[in-house]
Structure formats: C-alpha cells, structure tokens
CSV table of C-alpha atoms in Angstrom, one decimal:
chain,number,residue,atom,x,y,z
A,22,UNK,CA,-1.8,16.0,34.5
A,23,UNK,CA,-4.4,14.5,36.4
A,24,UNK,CA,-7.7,16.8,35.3
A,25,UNK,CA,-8.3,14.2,32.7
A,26,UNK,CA,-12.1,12.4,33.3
A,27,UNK,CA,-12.9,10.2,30.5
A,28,UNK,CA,-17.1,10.3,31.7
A,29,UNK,CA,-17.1,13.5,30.1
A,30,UNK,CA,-16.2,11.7,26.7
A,31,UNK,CA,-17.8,8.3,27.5
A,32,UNK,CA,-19.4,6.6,24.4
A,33,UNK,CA,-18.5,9.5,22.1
A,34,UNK,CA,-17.5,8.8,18.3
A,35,UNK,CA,-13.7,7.9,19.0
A,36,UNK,CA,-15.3,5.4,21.8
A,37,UNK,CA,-16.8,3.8,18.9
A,38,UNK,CA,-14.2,3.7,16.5
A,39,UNK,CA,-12.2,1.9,19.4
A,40,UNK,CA,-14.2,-0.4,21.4
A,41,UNK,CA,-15.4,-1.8,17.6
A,42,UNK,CA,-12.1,-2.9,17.0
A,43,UNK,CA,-11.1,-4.1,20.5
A,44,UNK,CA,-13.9,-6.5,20.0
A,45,UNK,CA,-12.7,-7.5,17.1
A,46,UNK,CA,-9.3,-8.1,18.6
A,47,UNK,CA,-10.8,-10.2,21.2
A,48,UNK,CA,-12.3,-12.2,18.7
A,49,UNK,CA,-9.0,-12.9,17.0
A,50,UNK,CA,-7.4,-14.1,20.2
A,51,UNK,CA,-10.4,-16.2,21.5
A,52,UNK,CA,-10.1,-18.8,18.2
A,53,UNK,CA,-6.8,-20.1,19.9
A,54,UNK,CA,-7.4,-22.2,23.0
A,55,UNK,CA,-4.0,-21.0,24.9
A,56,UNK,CA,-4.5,-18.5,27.2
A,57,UNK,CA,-3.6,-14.8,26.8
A,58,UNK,CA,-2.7,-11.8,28.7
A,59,UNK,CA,-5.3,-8.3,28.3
A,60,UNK,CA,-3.3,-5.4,29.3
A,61,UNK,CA,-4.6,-1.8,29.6
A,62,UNK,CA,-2.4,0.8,30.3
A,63,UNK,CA,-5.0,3.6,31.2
A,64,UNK,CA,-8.5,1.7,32.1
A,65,UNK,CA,-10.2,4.6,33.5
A,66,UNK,CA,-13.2,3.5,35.8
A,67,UNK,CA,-14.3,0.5,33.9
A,68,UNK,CA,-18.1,1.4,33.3
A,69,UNK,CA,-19.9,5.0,32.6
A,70,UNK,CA,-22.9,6.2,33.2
A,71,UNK,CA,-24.5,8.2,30.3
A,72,UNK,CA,-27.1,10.4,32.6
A,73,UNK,CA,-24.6,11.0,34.9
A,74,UNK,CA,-23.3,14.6,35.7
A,75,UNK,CA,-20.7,14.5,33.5
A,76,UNK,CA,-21.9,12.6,30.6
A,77,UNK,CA,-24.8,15.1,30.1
A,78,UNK,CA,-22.8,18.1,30.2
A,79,UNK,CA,-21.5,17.7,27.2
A,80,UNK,CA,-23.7,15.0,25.9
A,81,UNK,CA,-20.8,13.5,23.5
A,82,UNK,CA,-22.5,10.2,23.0
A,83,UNK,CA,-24.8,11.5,20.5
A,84,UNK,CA,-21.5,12.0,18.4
A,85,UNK,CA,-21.4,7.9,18.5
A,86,UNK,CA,-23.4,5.9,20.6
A,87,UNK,CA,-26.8,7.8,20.3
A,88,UNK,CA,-27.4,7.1,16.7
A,89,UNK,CA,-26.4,3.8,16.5
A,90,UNK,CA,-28.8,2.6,19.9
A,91,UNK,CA,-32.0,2.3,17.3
A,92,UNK,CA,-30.6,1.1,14.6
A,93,UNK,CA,-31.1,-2.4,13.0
A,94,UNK,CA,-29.4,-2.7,9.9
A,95,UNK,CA,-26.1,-2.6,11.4
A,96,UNK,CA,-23.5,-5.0,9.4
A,97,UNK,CA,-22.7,-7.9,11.3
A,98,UNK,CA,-19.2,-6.6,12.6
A,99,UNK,CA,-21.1,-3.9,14.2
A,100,UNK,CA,-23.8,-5.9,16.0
A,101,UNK,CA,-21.8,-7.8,18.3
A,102,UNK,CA,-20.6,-4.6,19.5
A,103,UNK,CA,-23.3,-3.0,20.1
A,104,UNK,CA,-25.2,-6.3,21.4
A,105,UNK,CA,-22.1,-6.0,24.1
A,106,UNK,CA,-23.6,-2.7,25.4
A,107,UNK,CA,-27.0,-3.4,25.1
A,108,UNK,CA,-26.2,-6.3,27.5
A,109,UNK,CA,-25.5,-3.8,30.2
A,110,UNK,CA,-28.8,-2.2,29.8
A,111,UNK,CA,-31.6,-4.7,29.7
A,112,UNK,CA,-34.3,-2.6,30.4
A,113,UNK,CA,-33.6,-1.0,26.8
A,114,UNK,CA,-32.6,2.3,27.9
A,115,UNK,CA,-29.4,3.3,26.7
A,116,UNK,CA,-27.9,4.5,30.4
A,117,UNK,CA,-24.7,2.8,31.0
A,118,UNK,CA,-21.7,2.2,28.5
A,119,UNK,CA,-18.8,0.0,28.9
A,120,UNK,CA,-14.7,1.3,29.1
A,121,UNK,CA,-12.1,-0.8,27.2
A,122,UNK,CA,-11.5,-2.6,30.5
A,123,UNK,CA,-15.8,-3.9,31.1
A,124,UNK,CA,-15.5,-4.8,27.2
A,125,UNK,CA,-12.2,-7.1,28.0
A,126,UNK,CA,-13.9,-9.0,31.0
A,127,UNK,CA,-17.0,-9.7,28.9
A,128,UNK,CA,-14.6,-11.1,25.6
A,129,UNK,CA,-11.9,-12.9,28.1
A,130,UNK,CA,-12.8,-16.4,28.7
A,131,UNK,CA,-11.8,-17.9,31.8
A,132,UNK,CA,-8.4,-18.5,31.7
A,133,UNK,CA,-7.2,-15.3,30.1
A,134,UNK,CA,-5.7,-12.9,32.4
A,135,UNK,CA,-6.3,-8.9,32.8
A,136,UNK,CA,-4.0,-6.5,33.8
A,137,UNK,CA,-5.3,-2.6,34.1
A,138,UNK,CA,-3.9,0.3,35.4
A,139,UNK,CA,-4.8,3.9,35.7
A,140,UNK,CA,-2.9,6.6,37.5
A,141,UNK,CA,-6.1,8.7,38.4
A,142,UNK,CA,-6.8,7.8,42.0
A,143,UNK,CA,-10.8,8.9,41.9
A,144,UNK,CA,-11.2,6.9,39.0
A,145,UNK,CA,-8.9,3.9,40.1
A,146,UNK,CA,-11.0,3.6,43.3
A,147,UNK,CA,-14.2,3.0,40.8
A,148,UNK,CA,-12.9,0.7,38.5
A,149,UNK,CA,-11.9,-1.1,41.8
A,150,UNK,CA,-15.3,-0.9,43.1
A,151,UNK,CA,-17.1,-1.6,39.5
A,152,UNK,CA,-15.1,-4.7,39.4
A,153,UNK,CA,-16.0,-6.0,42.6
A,154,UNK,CA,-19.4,-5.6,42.0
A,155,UNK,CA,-19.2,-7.7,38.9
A,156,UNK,CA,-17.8,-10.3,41.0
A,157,UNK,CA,-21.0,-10.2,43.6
A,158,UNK,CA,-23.1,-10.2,40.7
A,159,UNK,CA,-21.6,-13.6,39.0
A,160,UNK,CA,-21.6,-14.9,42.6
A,161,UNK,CA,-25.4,-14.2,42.4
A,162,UNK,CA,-25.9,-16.0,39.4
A,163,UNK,CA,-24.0,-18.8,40.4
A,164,UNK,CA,-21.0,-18.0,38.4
A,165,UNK,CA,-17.3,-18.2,38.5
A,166,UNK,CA,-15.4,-15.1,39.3
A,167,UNK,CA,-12.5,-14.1,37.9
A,168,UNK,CA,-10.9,-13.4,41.2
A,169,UNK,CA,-6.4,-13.0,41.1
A,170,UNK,CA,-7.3,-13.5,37.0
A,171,UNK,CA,-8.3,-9.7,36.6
A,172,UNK,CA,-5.5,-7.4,38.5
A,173,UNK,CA,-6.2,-3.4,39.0
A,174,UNK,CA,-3.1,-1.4,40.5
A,175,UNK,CA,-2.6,2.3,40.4
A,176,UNK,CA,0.1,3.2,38.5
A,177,UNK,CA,1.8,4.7,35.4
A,178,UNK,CA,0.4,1.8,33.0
A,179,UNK,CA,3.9,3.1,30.5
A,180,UNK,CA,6.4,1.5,33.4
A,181,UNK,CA,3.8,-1.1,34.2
A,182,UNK,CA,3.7,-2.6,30.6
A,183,UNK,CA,7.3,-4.0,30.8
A,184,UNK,CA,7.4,-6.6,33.9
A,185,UNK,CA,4.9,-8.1,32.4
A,186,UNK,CA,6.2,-8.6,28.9
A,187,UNK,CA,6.8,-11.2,27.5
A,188,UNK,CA,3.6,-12.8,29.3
A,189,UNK,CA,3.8,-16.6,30.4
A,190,UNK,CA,1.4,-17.7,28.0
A,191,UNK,CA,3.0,-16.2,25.2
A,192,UNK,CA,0.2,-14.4,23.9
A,193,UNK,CA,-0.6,-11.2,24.8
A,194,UNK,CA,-3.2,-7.7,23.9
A,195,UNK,CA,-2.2,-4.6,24.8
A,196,UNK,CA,-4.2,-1.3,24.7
A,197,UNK,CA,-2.8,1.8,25.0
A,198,UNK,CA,-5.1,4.7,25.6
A,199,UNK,CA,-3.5,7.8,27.5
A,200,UNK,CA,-5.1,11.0,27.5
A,201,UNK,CA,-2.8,12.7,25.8
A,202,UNK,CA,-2.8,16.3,27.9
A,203,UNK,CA,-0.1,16.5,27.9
A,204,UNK,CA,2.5,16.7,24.7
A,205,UNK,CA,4.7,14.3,26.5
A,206,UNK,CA,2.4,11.3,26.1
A,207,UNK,CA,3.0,11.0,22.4
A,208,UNK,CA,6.3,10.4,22.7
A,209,UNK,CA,6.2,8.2,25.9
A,210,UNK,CA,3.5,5.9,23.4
A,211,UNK,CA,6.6,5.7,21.2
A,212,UNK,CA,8.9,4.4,23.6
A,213,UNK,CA,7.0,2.1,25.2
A,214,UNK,CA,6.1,0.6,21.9
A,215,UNK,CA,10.1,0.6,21.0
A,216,UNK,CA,10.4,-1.5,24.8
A,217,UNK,CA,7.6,-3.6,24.0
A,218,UNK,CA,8.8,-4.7,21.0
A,219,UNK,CA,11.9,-5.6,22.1
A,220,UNK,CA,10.8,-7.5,24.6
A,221,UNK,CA,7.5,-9.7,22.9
A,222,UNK,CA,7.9,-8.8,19.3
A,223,UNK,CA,4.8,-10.9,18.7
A,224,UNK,CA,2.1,-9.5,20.5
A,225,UNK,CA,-0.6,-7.6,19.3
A,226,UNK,CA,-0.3,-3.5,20.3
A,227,UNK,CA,-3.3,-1.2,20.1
A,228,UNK,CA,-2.7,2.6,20.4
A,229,UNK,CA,-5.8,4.8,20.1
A,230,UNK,CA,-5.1,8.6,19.6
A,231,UNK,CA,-7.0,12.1,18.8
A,232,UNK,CA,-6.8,13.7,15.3
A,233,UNK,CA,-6.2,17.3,15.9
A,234,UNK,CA,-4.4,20.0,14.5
A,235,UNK,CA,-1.3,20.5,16.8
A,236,UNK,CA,1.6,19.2,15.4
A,237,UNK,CA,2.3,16.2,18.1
A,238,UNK,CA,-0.9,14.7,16.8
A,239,UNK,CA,-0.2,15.2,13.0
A,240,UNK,CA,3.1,13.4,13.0
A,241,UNK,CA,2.1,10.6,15.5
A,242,UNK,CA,0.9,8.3,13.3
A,243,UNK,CA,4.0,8.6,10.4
A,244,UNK,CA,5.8,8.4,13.9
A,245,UNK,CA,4.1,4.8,14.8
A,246,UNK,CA,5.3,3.3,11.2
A,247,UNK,CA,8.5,3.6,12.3
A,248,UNK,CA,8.6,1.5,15.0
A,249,UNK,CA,10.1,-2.2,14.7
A,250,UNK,CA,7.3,-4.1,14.3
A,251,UNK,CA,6.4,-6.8,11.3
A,252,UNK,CA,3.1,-5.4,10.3
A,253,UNK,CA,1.0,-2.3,11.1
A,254,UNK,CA,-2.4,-1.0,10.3
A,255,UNK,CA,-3.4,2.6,10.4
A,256,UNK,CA,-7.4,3.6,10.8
A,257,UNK,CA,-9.2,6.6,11.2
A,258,UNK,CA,-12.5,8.0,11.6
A,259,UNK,CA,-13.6,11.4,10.8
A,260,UNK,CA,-17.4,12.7,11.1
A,261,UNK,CA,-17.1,16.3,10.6
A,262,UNK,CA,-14.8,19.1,8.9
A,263,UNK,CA,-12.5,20.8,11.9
A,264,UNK,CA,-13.7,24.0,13.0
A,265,UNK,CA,-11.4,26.8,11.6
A,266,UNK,CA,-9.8,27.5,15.3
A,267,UNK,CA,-9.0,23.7,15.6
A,268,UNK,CA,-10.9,22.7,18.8
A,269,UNK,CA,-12.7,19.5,19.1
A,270,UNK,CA,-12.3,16.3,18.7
A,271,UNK,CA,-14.1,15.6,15.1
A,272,UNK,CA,-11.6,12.6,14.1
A,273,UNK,CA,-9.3,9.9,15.8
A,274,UNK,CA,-7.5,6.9,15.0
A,275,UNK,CA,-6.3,3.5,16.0
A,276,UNK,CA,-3.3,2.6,15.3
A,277,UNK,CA,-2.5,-1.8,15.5
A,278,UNK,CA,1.0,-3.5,15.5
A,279,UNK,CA,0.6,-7.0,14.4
A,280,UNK,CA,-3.0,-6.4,13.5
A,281,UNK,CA,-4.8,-9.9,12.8
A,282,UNK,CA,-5.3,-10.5,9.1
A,283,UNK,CA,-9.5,-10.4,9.5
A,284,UNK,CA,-9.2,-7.0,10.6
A,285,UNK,CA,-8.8,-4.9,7.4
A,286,UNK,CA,-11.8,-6.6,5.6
A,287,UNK,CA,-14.0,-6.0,8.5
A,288,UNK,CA,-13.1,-2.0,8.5
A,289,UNK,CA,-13.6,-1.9,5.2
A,290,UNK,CA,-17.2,-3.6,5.6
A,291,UNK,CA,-18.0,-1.1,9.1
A,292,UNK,CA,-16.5,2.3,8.0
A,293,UNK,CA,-18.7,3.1,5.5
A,294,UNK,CA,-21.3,2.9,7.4
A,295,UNK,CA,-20.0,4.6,10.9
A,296,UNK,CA,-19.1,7.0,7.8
A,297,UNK,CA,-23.0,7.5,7.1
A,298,UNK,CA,-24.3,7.2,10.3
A,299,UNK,CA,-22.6,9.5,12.4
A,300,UNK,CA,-21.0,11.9,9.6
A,301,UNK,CA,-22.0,15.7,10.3
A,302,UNK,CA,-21.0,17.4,6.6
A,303,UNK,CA,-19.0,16.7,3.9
A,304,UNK,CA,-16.2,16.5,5.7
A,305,UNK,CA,-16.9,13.1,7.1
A,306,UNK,CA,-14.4,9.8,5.9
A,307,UNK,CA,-12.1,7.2,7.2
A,308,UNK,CA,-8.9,6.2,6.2
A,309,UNK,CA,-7.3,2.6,6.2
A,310,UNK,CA,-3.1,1.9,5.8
A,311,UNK,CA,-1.5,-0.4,6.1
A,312,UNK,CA,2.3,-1.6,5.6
A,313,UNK,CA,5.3,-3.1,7.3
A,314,UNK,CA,8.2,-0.9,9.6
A,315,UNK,CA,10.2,0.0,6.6
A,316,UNK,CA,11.8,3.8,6.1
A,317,UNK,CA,12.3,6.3,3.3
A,318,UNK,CA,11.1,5.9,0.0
A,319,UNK,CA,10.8,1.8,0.6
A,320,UNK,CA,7.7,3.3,3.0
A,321,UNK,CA,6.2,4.5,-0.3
A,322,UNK,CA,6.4,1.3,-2.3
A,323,UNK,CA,5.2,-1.0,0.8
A,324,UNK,CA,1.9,0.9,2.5
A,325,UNK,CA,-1.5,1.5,0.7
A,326,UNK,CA,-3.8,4.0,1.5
A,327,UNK,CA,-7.5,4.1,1.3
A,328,UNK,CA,-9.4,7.4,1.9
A,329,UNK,CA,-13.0,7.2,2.1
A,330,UNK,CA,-13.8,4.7,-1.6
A,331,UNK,CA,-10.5,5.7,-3.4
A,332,UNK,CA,-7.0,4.1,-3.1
A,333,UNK,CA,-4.2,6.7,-2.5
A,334,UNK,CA,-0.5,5.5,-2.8
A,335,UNK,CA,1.0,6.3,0.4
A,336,UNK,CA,4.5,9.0,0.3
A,337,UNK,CA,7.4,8.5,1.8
A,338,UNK,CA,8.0,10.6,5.2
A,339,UNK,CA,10.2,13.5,5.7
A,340,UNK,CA,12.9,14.2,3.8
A,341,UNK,CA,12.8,10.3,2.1
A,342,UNK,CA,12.3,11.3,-1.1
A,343,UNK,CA,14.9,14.0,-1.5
A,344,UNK,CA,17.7,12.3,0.7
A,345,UNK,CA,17.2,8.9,-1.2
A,346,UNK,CA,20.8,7.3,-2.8
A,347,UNK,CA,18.2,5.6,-5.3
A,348,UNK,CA,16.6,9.4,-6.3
A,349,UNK,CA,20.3,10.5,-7.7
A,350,UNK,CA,20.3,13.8,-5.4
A,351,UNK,CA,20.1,14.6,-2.2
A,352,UNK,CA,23.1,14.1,0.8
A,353,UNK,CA,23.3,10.2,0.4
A,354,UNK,CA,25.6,8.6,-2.2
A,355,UNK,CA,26.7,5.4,-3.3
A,356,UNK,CA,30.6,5.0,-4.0
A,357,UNK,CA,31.4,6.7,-6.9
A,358,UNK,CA,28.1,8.3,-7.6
A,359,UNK,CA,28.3,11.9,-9.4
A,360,UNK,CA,25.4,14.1,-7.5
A,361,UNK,CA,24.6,16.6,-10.3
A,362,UNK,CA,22.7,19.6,-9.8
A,363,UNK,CA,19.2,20.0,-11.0
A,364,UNK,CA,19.5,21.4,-14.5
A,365,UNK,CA,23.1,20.6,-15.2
A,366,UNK,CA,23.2,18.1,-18.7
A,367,UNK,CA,25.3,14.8,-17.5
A,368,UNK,CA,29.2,15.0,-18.0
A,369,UNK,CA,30.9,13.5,-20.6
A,370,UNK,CA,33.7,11.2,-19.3
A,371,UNK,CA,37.1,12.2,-20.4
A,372,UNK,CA,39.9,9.4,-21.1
A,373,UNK,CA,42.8,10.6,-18.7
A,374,UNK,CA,46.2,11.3,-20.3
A,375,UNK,CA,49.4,8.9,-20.5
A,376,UNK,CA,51.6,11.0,-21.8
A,377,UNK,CA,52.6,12.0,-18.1
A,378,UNK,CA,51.7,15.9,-18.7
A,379,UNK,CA,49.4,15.5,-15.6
A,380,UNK,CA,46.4,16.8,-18.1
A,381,UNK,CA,43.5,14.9,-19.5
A,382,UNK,CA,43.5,14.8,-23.6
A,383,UNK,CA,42.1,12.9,-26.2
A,384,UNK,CA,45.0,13.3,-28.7
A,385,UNK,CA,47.3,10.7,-26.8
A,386,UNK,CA,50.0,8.6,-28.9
A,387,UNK,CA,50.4,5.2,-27.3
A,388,UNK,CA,54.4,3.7,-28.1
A,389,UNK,CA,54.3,2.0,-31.2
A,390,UNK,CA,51.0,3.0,-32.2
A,391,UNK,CA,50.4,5.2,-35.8
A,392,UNK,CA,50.0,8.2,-34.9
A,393,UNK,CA,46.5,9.7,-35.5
A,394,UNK,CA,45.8,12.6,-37.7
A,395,UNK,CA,44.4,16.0,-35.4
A,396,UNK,CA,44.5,19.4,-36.1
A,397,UNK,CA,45.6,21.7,-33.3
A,398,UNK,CA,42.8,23.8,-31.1
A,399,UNK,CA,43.3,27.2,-32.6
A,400,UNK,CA,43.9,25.8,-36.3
A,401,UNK,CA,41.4,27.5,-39.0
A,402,UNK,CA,39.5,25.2,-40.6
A,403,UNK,CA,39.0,23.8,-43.9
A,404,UNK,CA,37.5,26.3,-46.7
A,405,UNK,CA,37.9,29.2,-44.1
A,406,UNK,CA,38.8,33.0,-45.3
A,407,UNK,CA,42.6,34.2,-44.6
A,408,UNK,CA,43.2,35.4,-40.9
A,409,UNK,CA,43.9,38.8,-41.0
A,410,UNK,CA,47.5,40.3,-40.1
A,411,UNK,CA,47.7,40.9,-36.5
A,412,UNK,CA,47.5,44.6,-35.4
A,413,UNK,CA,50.3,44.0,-32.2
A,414,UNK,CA,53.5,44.7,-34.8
A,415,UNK,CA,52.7,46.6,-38.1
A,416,UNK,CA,55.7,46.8,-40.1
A,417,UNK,CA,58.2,49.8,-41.0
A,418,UNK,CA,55.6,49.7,-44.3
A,419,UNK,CA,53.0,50.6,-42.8
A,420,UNK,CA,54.6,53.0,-40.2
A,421,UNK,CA,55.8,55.2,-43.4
A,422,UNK,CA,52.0,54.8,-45.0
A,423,UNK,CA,53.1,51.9,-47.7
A,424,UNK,CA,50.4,49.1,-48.2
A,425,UNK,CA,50.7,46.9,-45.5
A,426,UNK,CA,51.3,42.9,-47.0
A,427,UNK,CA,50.1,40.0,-44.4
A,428,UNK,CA,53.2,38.6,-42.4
A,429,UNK,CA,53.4,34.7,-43.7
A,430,UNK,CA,52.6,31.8,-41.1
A,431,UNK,CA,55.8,31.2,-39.0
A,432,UNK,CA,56.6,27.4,-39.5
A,433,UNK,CA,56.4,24.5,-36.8
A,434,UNK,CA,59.1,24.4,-34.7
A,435,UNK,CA,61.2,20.6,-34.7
A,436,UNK,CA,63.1,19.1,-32.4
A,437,UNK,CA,63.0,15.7,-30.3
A,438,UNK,CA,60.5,13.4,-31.5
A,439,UNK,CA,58.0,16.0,-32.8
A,440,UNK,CA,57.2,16.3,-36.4
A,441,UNK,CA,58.4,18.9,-38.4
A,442,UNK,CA,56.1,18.6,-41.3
A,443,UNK,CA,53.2,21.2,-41.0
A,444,UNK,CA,49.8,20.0,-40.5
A,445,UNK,CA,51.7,16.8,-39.2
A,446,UNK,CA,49.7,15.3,-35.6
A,447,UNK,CA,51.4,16.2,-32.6
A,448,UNK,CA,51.6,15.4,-28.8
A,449,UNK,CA,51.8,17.7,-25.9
A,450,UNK,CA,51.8,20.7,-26.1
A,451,UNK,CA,52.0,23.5,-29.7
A,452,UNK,CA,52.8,26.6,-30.3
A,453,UNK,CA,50.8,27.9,-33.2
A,454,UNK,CA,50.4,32.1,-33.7
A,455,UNK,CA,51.6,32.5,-30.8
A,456,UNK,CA,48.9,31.2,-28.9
A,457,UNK,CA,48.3,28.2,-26.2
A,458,UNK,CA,46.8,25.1,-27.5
C-alpha cells in the first residue's frame, strides 16, 4: 500500500496535464482578496529531482516536461506554468520539478493557508525537510515565511479532509491525488467527495486519476458525475494508443467539481497543443465534459462532450436509457402507463360493458336509448353463398340414399325483453346455429 514513489513519475505527461490546471485554479482564487484554504490530500515530497535515481530510471519526463523545456511558442495559459518551474532552475537546466504542494506555496499569497498530508513516511519526512528549507531560503532573502500558514501531518489525507471542512474563510481548494494501487482508492475518492460536499458544498474539488483499462478506472469518471455537486468538468489527455496488453500510463484525467468558469476556454486554447507536442501516434487526443450532477437520460440532455475538434453528445450511464419512465419501456412506470413489448401494435381501448354481464362489448343498449342495428358475430354476411347443411345430423333421407334437402334456419328464440323479429339487434348473449356469439 505504501510501495508507491511518485519520483519515479515526476514531471511525466499526467504531471502536466495537472499542475497546468492547478495553476489555473490558483489563478481563479487569487482575484478575490479573502483568504482561502489549499488542501492536499496526498502531497508527496513537495519537490523532485529529475537526475535523481529514480527519475532516470524510467525517464518519464520526456513523456511531458522534456519537450515542452525548449519551447517558445507556448500559448499564454501554458507559459505561466512552465515559467513556475523554470523559476526553480535558474541556471537553465531543467533538474528539479515542482509537486502540487511547491506549485501551491508559489500561487498562495500570504494569507492563504495550506494544509498537506501524505501517509508515506520516507516521503513525509522530505516534504517536511523541502519546506523548511524554503523557509531558510526566504529568511535569506529577507522574506516572510509562511511559518503555522503551511501545515504538513502524516496521515490518511481521506479522514484528514473533513475537520477541516467547511474552512473559516469560507473558501477553499482541494486536490485529491492518491495513487490509486490499490482498487480501494476509487471508491474512497467517491466518498470523500460525497462527505465533502455535504459539508462545504461550495468549494472547488480537484481529483486527478489514471486512464487505464481496468474496469475501476473506466467507470470512475461516469462515477464522479454522480456526485452532488452543482457543476462538474471532465478533462483528459491522451498522447499515445494503449498497448494491446494494457500497461502504462498513456492517458489521465482531471476531474473538477465547481470548476471556475475561465477554465473550459483555457483547455480548449492548451489541449491542442499538449495534443501536438507530446502526442506519440494517432492515437493522441483530449476530451472536455462538462455538465451538472443530474442522472439517467437527463445526464444525456445536460453534458457536452468534446473529443479532440468534434462535439460528441454525451449518453446517459448505465441502464438510463432503457429503465427510463419517459423511454415507454423498461421497469419504471408512471401510473397507469401500459409497458408494451417491442413489436406489439398499441391496443385499442375497449368501452367496458353496462349491461352487468361482467364482459366488455360494444353492442350495449343504454335505458331509453333506440336500440342500434348489429348483426350477430357468426352471422353470414350480405351477398354471401348459402351455408351448407351441417354434416352432425343427416336426415332419415339421406340415411336411405334420397337427395338430401338443406335443414331451414331455426328461428330466434323470444322471451323477456328480447326481440323476436329476425335480424332484429340484440343484447347479451345469442344463440344462432348453435353456436356462441
């Protein structure tokens, strides 16, 4: 649970993708003078160095940082980024690069507050130690430290989070960034979000998360839309197709609840180009959604979807669609709603019986009313040939070989209120032939 060393990772293509944006978010909250509250629920150890041991071995920063170092023609988004981390290496080597934690203290200003965490000891111990050494180094230059502003404890940053919510300033950033090891931490992401929420509904929540093929990480982010927050805004950032036995990490996303309303535009200005820059093959796009915490097939009408240049309207999740009262099918219905099976043509209503017989007709006489004029089931119609005499009781004629002559149509039977002229309209029930109307 513990094996997890983000140096090996440090300044990689998902480092980009989220360190861009936390930037941005800093941005957002800095053009409000109040005071706000940076929390960090898994800061690693703060700063990285790229020709370290572990950053060499398996050299992911030329997935992300490496070919963006040189480059001038960055949009403007991009460049205060990356002016961040060139700030850490004056000499204009590229040898050290920030975590999300050494990005916060440079955007705070001086009365915003940071709260980390990380459960690691080793790496606890140098975030500690990197911090204090920022402190000496303001001291130095004659700065201001931060001092009991900027708070590192070793802990679970999940059980952290929630005496500190709501903050006392009102205003709070969080960042949630576990390692996800383990299949546990999507769902832990969930319901802290789901206690967050509850608690400071207002904040603004950042969840970073890897794009791979196990099925945790393919429903995480339908997952996240679910949660009860007002607005939400999905991004992520692929640079290469995934290798057919599904390891490595060639995409990852970030995935804001509340997400400032500058924040879409500027994706859509950056992507395109981190899309460029550090795409491998064909493979290589972003996506942007965005919507509010709505479910079912309301999730379809209320989230876009932009892959790459083209728009995509966004499905519901599940089993939306086909469960949907408003679809006509499915296991939900509205009172009185007929579910008909697929195929079936739509039933005709019936007017139900008064005449007390307990059996639907159309031929009912009202009291009082003229009877109207019906002919019975079974009667021939108009025009038709003669119905042939009925094989079930030949006569003594044709038992001694005579010509057999048709046995004449027994007459309507009368009594009570039933007509006794033939061809008259009936109620109930007739006899006619012998047979059942």
């Amino acid at each position: 649970m513990l094996s997890y060393r983000h140096a090996f990772h440090a300044g990689n293509h998902a480092d980009v993708l989220k360190h861009f944006i936390q930037v941005q978010l800093h941005h957002y909250m800095n053009q409000k003078d109040a005071a706000y509250t940076y929390i960090d629920t898994h800061s690693g150890a703060g700063v990285y160095a790229l020709d370290s041991f572990q950053s060499t071995k398996t050299a992911e920063f030329d997935t992300g940082i490496g070919p963006l170092w040189t480059l001038t023609d960055v949009p403007a988004p991009l460049k205060e980024y990356l002016d961040l981390i060139k700030g850490m290496n004056p000499s204009g080597k590229m040898r050290y690069y920030p975590g999300s934690p050494y990005v916060a203290e440079q955007m705070a200003r001086e009365q915003d507050r940071l709260r980390l965490f990380e459960l690691h000891p080793a790496d606890c111990k140098i975030l500690a130690d990197n911090f204090r050494k920022l402190d000496a180094h303001k001291a130095e230059q004659g700065e201001r430290s931060r001092g009991r502003r900027v708070m590192i404890d070793r802990g679970d940053g999940f059980d952290s989070m929630k005496a500190l919510l709501p903050p006392p300033s009102r205003r709070a950033l969080v960042l949630i960034d576990p390692p996800y090891e383990v299949k546990d931490d999507y769902k832990r992401v969930k319901e802290a979000l789901d206690d967050a929420l509850v608690r400071f509904p207002s904040g603004i929540y950042a969840v970073w998360y890897p794009v791979l093929q196990r099925m945790e990480s393919r429903q995480f982010a339908d997952r996240l839309k679910r949660v009860p927050a007002k607005e939400w805004l999905n991004v992520t950032l692929t640079i290469q197709t995934p290798t057919p036995d599904g390891t490595g990490l060639h995409s990852s996303g970030m995935f804001i609840l509340n997400p400032p309303y500058t924040l879409e535009p500027i994706l859509r200005e950056v992507l395109p180009y981190l899309v460029r820059v550090l795409g491998k093959d064909a493979g290589a796009r972003f996506t942007i959604e965005k919507g509010t915490q709505v479910t079912g097939t309301a999730l379809g009408r209320s989230a876009s979807r932009t892959d790459g240049a083209a728009g995509l309207p966004r499905q519901p999740i599940g089993n939306a669609r086909r469960a949907s009262p408003l679809s006509g099918k499915g296991s939900l219905r509205l009172p009185g709603q007929v579910m008909p099976r697929e195929g079936d043509e739509p039933a005709v209503p019936v007017k139900p019986s008064r005449t007390g017989t307990g059996r639907p007709t159309q031929d009912a006489v009202r009291p009082g009313a003229a009877p109207r004029t019906s002919a019975p089931k079974n009667a021939a119609p108009r025009n038709a040939a003669p119905r042939a005499p009925s094989r079930a009781a030949p006569d003594a004629a044709a038992r001694d070989g005579a010509q057999a002559t048709p046995r004449p149509p027994r007459a309507p039977r009368t009594g009570g209120d039933r007509p006794a002229t033939p061809g008259a309209p009936r109620t109930g029930r007739t006899r006619q032939g012998g047979g059942r109307s």
